[in-house]
PDB file of C-alpha atoms in Angstrom:
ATOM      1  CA  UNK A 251      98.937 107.628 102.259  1.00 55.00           C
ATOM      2  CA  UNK A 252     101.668 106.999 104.910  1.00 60.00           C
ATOM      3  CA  UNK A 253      98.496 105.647 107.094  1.00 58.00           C
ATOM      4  CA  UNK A 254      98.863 102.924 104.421  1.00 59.00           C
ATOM      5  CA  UNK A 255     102.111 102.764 104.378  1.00 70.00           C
ATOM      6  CA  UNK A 256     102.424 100.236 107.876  1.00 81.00           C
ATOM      7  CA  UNK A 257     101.482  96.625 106.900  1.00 83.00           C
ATOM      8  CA  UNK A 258     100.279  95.749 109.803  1.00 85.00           C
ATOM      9  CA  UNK A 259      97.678  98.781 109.473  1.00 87.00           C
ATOM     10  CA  UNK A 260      96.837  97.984 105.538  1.00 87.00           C
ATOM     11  CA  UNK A 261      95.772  94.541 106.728  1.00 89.00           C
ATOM     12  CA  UNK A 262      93.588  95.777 109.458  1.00 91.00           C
ATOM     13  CA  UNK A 263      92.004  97.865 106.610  1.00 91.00           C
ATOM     14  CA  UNK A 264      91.988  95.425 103.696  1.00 92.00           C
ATOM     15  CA  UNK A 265      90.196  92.719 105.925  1.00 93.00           C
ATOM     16  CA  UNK A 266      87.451  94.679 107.206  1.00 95.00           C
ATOM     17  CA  UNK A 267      86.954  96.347 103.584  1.00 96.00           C
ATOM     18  CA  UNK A 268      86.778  93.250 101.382  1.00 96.00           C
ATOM     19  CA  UNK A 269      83.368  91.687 102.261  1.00 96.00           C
ATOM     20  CA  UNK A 270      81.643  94.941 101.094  1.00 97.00           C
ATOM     21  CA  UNK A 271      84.009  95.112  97.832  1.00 97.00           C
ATOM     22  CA  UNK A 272      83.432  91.724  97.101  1.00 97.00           C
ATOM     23  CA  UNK A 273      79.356  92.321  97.623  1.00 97.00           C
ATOM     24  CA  UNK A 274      79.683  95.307  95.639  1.00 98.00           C
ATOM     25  CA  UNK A 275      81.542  93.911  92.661  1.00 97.00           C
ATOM     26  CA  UNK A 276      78.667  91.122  92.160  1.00 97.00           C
ATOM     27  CA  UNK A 277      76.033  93.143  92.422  1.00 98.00           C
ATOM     28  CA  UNK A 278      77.439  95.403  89.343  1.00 98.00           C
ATOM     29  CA  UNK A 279      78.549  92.156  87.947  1.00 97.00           C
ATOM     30  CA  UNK A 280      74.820  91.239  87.659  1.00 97.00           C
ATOM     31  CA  UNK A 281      73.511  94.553  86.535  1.00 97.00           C
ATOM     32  CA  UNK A 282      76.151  94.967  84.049  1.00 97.00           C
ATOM     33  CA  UNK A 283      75.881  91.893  82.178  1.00 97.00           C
ATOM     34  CA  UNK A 284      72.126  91.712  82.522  1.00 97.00           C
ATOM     35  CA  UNK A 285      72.810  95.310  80.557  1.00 95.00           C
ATOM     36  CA  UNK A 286      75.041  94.075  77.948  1.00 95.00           C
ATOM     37  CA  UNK A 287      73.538  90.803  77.051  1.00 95.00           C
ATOM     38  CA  UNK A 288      69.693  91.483  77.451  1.00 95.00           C
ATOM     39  CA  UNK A 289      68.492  95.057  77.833  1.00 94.00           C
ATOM     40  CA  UNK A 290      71.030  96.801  75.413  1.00 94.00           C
ATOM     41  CA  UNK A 291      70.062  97.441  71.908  1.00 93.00           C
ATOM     42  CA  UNK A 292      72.241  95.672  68.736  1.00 91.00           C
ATOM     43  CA  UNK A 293      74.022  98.336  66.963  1.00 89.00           C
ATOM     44  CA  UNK A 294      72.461  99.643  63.605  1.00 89.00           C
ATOM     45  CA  UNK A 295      75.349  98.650  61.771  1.00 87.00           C
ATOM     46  CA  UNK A 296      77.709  95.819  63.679  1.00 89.00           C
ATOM     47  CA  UNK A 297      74.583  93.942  65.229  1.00 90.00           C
ATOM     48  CA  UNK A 298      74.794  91.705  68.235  1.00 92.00           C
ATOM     49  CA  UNK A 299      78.738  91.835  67.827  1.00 94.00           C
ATOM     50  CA  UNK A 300      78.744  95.315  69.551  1.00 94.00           C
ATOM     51  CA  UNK A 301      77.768  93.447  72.704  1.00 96.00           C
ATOM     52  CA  UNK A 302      81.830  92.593  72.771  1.00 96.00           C
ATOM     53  CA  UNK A 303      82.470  95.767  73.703  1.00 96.00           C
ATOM     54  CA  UNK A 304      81.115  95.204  77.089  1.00 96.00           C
ATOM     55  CA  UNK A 305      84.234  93.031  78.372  1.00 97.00           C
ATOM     56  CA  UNK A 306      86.469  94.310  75.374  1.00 96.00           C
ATOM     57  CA  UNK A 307      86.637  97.974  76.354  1.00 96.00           C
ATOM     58  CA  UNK A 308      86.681  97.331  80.612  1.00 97.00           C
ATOM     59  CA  UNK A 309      89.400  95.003  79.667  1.00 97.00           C
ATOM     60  CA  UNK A 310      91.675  97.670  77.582  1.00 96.00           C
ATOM     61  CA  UNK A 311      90.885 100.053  80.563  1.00 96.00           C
ATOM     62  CA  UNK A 312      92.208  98.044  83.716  1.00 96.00           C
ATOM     63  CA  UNK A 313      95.320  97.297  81.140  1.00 97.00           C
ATOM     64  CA  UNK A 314      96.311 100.703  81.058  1.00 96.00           C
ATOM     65  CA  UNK A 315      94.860 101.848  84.386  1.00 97.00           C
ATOM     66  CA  UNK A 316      96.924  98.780  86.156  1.00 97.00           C
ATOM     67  CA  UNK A 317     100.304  99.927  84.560  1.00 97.00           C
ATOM     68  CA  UNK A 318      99.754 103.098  85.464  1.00 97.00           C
ATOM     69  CA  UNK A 319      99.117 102.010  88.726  1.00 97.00           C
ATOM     70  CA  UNK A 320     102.390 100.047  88.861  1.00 97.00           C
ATOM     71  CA  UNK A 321     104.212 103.031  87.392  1.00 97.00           C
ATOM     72  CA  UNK A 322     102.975 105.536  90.399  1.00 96.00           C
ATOM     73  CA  UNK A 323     103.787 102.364  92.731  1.00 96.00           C
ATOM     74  CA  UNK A 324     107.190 102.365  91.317  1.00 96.00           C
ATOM     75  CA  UNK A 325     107.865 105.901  91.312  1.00 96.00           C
ATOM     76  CA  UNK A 326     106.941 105.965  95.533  1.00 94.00           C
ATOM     77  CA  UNK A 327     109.435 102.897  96.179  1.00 93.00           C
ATOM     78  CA  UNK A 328     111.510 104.781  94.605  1.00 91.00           C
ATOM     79  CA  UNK A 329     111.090 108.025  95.978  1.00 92.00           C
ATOM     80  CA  UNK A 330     110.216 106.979  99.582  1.00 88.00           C
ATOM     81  CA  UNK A 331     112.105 103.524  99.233  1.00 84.00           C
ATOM     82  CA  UNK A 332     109.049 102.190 101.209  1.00 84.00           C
ATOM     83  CA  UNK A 333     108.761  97.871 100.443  1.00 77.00           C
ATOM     84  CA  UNK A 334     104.820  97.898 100.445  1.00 88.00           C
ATOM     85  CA  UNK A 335     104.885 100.402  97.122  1.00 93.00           C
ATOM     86  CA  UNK A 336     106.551  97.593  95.406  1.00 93.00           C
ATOM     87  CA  UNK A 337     104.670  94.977  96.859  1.00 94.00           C
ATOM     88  CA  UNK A 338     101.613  96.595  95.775  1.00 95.00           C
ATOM     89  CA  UNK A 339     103.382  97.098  92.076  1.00 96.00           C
ATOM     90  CA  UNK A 340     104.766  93.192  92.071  1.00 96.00           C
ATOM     91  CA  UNK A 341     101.122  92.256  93.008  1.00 97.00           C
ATOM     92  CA  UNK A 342      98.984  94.249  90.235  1.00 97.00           C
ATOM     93  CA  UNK A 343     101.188  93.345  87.544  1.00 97.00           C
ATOM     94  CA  UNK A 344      99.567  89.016  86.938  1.00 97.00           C
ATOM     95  CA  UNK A 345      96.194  91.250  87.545  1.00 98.00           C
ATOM     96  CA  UNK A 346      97.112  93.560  84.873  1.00 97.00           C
ATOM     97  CA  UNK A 347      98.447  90.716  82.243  1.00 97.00           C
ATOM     98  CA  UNK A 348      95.066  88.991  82.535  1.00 97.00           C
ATOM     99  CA  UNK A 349      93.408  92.198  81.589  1.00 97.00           C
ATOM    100  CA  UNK A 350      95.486  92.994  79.124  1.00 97.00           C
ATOM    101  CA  UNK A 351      95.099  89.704  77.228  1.00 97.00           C
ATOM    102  CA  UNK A 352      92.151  89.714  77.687  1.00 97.00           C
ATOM    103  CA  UNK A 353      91.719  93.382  75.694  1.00 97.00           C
ATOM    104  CA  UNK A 354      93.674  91.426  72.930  1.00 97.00           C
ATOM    105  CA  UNK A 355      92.019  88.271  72.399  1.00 97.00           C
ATOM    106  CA  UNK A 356      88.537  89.658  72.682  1.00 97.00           C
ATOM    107  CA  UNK A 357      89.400  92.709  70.487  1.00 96.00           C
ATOM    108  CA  UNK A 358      90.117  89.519  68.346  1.00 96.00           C
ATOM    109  CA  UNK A 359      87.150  88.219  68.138  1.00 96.00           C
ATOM    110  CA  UNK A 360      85.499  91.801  67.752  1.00 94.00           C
ATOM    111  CA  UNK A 361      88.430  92.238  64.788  1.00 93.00           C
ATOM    112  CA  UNK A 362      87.542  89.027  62.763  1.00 94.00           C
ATOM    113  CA  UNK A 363      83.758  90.061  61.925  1.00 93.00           C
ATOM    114  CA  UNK A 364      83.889  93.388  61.905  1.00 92.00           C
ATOM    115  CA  UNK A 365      87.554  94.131  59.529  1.00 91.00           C
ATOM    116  CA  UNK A 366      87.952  90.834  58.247  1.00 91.00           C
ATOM    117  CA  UNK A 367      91.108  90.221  60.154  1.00 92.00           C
ATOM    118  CA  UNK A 368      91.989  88.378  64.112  1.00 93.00           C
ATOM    119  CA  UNK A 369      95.475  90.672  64.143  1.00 92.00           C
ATOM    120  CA  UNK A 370      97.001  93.503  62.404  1.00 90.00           C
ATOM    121  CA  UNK A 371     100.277  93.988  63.243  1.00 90.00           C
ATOM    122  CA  UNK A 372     100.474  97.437  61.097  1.00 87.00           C
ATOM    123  CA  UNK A 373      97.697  98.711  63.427  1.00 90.00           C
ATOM    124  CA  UNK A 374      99.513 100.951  66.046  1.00 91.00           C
ATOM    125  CA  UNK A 375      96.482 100.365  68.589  1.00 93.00           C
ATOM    126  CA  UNK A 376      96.982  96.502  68.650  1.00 94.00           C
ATOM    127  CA  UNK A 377     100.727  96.620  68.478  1.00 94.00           C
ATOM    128  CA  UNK A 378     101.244  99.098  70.975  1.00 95.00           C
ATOM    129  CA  UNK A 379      98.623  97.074  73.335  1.00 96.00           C
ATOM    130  CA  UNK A 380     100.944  93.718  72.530  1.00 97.00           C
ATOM    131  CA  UNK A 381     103.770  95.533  73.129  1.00 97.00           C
ATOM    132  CA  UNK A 382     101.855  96.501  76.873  1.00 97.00           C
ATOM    133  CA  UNK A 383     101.395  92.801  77.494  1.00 97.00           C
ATOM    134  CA  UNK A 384     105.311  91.791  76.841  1.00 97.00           C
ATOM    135  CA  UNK A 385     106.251  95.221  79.721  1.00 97.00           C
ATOM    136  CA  UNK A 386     103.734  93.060  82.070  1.00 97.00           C
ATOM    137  CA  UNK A 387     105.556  89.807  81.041  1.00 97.00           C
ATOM    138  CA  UNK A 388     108.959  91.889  81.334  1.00 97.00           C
ATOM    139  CA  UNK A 389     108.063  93.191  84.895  1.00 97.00           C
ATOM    140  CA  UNK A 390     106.943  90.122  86.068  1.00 97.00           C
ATOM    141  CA  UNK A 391     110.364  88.230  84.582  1.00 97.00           C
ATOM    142  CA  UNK A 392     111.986  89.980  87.007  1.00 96.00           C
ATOM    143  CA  UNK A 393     110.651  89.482  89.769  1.00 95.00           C
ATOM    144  CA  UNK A 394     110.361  85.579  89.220  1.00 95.00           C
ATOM    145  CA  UNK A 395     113.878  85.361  88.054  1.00 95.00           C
ATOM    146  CA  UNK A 396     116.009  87.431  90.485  1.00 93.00           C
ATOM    147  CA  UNK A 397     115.906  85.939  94.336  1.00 88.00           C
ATOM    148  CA  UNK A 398     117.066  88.544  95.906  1.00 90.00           C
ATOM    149  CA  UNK A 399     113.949  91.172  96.488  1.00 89.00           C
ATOM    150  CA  UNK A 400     115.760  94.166  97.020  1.00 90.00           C
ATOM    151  CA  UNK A 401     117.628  94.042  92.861  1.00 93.00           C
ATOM    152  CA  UNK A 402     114.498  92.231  92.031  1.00 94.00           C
ATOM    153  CA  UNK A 403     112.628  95.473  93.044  1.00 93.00           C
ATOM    154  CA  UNK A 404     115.005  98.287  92.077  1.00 94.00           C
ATOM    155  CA  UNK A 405     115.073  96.382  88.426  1.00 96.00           C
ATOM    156  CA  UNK A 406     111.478  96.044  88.352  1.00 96.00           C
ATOM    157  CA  UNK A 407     111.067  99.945  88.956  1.00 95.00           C
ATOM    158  CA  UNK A 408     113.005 100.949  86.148  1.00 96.00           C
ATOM    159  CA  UNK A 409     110.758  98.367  83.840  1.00 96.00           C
ATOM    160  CA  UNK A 410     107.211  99.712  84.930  1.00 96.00           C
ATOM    161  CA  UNK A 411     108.464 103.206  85.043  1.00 96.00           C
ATOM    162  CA  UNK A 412     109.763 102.823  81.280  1.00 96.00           C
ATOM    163  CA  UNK A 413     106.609 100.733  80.474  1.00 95.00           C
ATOM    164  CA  UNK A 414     104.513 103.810  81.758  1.00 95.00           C
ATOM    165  CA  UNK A 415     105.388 105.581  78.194  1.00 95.00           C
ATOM    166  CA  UNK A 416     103.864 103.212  76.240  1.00 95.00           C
ATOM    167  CA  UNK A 417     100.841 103.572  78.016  1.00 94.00           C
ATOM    168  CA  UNK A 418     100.216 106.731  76.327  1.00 94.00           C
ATOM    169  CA  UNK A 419     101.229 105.030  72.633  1.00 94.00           C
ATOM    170  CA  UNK A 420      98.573 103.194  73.272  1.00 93.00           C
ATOM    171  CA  UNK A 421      96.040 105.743  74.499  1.00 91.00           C
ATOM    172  CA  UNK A 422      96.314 108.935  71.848  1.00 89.00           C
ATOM    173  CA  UNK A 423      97.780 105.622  68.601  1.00 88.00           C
ATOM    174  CA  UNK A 424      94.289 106.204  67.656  1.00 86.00           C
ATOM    175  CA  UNK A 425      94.951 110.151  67.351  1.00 84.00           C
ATOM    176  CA  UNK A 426      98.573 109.949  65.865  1.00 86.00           C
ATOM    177  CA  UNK A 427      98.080 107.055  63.370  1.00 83.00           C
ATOM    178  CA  UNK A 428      95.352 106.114  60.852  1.00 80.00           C
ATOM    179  CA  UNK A 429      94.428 103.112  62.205  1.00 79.00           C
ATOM    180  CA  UNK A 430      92.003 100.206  61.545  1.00 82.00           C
ATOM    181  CA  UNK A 431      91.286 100.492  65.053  1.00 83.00           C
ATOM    182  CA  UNK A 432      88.333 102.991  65.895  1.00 79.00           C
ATOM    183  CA  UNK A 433      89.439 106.646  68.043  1.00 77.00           C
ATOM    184  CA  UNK A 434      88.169 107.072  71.426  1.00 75.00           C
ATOM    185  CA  UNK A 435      84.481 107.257  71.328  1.00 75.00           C
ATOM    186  CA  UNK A 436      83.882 107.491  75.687  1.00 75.00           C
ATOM    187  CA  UNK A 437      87.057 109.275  77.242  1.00 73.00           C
ATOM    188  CA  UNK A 438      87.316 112.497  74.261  1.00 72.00           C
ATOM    189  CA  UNK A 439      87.006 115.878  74.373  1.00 72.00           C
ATOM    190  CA  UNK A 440      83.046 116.624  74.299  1.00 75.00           C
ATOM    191  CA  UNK A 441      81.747 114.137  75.997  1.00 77.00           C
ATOM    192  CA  UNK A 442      81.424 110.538  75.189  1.00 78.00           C
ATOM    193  CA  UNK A 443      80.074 109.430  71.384  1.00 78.00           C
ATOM    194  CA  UNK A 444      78.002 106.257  72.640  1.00 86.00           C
ATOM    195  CA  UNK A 445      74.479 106.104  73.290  1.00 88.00           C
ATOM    196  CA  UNK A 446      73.484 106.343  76.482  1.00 90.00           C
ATOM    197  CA  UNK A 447      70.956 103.423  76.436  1.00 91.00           C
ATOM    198  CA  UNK A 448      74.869 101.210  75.835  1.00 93.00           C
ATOM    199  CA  UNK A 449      76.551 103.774  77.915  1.00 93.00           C
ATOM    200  CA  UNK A 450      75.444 103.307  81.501  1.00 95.00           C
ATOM    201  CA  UNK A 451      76.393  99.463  80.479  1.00 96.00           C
ATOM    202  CA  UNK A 452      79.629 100.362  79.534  1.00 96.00           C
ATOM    203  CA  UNK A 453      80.420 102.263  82.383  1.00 96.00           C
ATOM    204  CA  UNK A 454      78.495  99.440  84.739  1.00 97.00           C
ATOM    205  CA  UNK A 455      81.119  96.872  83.614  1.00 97.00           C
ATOM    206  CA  UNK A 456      84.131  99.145  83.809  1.00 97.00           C
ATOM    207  CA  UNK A 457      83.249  99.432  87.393  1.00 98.00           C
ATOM    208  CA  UNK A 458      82.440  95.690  88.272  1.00 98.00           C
ATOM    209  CA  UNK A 459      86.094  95.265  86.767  1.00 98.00           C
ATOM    210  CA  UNK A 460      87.576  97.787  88.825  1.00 97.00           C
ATOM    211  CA  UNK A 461      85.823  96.805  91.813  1.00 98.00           C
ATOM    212  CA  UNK A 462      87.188  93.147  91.038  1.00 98.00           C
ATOM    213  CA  UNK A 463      90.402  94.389  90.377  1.00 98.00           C
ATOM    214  CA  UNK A 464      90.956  96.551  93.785  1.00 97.00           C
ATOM    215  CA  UNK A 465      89.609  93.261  95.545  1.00 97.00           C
ATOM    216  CA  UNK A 466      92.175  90.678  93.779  1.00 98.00           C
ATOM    217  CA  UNK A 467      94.873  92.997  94.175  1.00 97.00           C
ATOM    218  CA  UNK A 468      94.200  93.272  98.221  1.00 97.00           C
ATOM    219  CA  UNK A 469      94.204  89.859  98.670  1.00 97.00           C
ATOM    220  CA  UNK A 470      97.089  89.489  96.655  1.00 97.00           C
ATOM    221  CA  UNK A 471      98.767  91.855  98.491  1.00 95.00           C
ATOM    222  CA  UNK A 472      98.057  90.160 101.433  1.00 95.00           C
ATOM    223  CA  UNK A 473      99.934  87.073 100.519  1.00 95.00           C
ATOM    224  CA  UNK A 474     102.950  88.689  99.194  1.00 94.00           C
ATOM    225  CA  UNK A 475     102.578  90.415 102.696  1.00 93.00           C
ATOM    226  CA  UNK A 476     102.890  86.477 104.448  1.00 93.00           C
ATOM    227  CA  UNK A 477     104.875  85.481 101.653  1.00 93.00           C
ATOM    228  CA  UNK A 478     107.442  87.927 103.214  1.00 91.00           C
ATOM    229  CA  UNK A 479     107.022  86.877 106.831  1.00 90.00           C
ATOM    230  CA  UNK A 480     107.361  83.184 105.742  1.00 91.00           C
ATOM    231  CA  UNK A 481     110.850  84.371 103.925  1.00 89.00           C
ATOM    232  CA  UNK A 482     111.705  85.950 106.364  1.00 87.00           C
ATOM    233  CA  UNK A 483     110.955  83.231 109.047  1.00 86.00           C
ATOM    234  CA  UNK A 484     113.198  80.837 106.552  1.00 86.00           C
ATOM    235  CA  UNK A 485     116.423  83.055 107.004  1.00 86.00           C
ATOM    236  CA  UNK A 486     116.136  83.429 110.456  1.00 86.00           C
ATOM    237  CA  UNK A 487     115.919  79.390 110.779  1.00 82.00           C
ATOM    238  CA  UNK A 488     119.024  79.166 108.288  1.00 86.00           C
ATOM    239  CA  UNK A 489     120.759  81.881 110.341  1.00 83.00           C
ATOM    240  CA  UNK A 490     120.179  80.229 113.857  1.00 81.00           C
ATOM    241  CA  UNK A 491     121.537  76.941 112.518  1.00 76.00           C
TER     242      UNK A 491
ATOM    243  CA  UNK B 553      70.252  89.165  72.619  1.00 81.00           C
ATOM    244  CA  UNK B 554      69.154  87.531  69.403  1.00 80.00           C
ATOM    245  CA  UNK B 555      70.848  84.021  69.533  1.00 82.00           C
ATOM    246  CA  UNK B 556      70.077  83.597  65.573  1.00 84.00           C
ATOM    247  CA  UNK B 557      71.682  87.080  64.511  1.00 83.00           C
ATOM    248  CA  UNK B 558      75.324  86.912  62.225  1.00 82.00           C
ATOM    249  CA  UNK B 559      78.323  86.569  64.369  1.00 87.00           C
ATOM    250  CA  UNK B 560      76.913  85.766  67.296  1.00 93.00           C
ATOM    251  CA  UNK B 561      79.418  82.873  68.143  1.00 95.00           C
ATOM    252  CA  UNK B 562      82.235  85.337  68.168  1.00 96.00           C
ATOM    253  CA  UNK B 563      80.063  87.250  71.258  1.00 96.00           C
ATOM    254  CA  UNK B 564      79.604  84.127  72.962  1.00 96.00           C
ATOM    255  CA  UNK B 565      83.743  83.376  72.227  1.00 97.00           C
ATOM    256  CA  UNK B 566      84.287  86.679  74.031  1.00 97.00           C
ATOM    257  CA  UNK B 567      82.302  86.307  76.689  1.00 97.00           C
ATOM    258  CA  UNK B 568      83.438  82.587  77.379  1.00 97.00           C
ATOM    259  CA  UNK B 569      86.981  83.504  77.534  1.00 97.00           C
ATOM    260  CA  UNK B 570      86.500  86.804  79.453  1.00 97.00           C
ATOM    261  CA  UNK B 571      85.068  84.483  82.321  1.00 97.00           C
ATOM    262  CA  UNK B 572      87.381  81.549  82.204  1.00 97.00           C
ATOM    263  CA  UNK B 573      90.071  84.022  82.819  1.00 97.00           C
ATOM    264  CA  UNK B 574      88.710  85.763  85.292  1.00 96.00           C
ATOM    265  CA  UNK B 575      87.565  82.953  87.427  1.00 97.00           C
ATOM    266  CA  UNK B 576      90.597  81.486  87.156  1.00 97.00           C
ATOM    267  CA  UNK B 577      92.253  84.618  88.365  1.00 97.00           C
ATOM    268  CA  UNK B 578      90.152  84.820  91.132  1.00 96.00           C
ATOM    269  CA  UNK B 579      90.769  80.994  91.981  1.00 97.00           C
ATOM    270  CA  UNK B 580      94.561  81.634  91.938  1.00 96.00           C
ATOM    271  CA  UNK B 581      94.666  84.529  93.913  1.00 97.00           C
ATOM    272  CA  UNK B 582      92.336  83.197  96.404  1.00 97.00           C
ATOM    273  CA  UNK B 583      93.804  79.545  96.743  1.00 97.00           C
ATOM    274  CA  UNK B 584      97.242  81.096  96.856  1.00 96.00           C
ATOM    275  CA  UNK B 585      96.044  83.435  99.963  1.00 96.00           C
ATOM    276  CA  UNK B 586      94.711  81.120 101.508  1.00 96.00           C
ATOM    277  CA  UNK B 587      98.052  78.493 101.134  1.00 96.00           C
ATOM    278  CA  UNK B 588     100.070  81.144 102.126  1.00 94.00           C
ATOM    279  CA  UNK B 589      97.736  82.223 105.358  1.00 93.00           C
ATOM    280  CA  UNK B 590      97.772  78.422 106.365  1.00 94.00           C
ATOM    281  CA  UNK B 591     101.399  78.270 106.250  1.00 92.00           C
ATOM    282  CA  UNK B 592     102.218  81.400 108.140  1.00 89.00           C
ATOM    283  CA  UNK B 593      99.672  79.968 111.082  1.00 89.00           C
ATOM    284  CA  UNK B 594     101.394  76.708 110.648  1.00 88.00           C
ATOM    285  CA  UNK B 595     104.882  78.549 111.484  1.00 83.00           C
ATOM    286  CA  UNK B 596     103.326  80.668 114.288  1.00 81.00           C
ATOM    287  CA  UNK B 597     102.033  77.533 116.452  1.00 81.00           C
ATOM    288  CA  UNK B 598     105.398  75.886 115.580  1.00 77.00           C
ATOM    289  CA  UNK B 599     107.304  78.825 117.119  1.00 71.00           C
ATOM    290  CA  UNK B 600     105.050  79.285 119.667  1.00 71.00           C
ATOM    291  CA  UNK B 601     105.843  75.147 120.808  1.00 65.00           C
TER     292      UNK B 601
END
């Protein structure tokens, strides 16, 4: 982890690892959505509509996985005070909104046929997953609005580290509450519900997300790592003046 | 996929939206790098004069 740790070492690493996880995330790109839109079966009762599921669920994963992410960030800065821990949380949190919005508006459209409704804000799933997006917002708010980095980041830590709580509302809502939304039918106790000829789709797509996650998030940590240098080029020129 | 099945438009709404976003995220992220990288070189050879 500490190998990590040196920026001039992460970019060594990042550059030489990102043609291969860029290669890799098209080629389960391809397979996965050749899965979901051609060689999985409709479902016996929701039809083609099941074939949401594919970017739905992959979606709702990389929104909680991301936040968690930030959270563990967080909790390093704060532990080991080290900058690239919150440059890595200050970069995956735009990644993670996307994701996250994404999880809501095509839950949306999966909502609309299937319950008769785009939004209910009774549901503790959806709400709980809104309430994710507006922590991302929050965290992000912070950064944008305070110019000095070092409060920007010790506020910041406290918002993803209180954020990380409602990532578990929103994981085990379905378990707690009676909700329109259906209980975990992949990550449960016993093994995954789904069939596997929708499964290894599933699970195809998850990964090309991931894979495309990990990728945007190193070259966005590579800017905020020039963004820096460029800052801190800028005060050196105002200080020599 | 059967094109002529109920619902099918909110699939293709899904989908559409799920790749607008994500091309656009991968736009901004790499146009941004790349901005960034330019300007950092651009500082380096103006030091360097």
């Amino acid at each position: 982890m500490q190998q990590f740790a040196n920026p001039a070492r992460f970019l060594k690493i990042a550059n030489a690892a990102l043609p291969y996880i860029w290669s890799i995330t098209a080629i389960l790109f391809a397979i996965g959505l050749y899965g979901a839109l051609v060689t999985t079966p409709p479902d016996y009762q929701q039809g083609e509509t099941v074939r949401i599921m594919y970017v739905h669920v992959p979606a709702a994963w990389l929104g909680l996985f991301i936040y968690c992410l930030m959270g563990f960030f967080s909790a390093v800065a704060f532990i080991y005070r080290h900058p690239l821990a919150d440059a890595a949380a200050k970069t995956a949190a735009p990644l993670g909104a996307v994701f996250c919005f994404l999880a809501l508006v095509t839950g949306s459209f999966w909502g609309k046929p299937m319950w008769g409704t785009w939004w209910a804000w009774g549901d503790a799933r959806l709400t709980s997953m809104f309430i994710l997006l507006l922590f991302y917002l929050g965290y992000m708010a912070v950064w944008s609005s305070i110019d000095e980095p070092t409060r920007a980041a010790a506020i910041a830590r406290i918002v993803a580290l209180v954020g990380v709580v409602n990532v578990f509302v929103v994981k085990f809502s379905v378990n707690w509450w009676n909700t329109l939304h259906q209980p975990a039918s992949v990550i449960k106790m016993g093994g995954p519900s789904i069939d596997k000829s929708m499964l290894w789709a599933l699970l195809t797509m998850a990964v090309a997300y991931t894979m495309l996650f990990l990728a945007l998030h190193l070259v966005s940590m590579r800017s905020e790592i020039a963004a820096r240098k460029l800052r801190q080029a800028r005060l050196i020129e105002i200080g020599n003046r | 996929m059967d094109f002529s099945a109920a619902h099918v438009s909110y699939v293709i709404a899904a989908y559409s939206i799920s790749a607008v976003c994500v091309i656009g995220l991968f736009l901004y992220v790499l146009l941004r790098d790349r901005a960034l990288a330019a300007k950092l070189k651009q500082n380096a050879e103006k030091d360097t004069l």
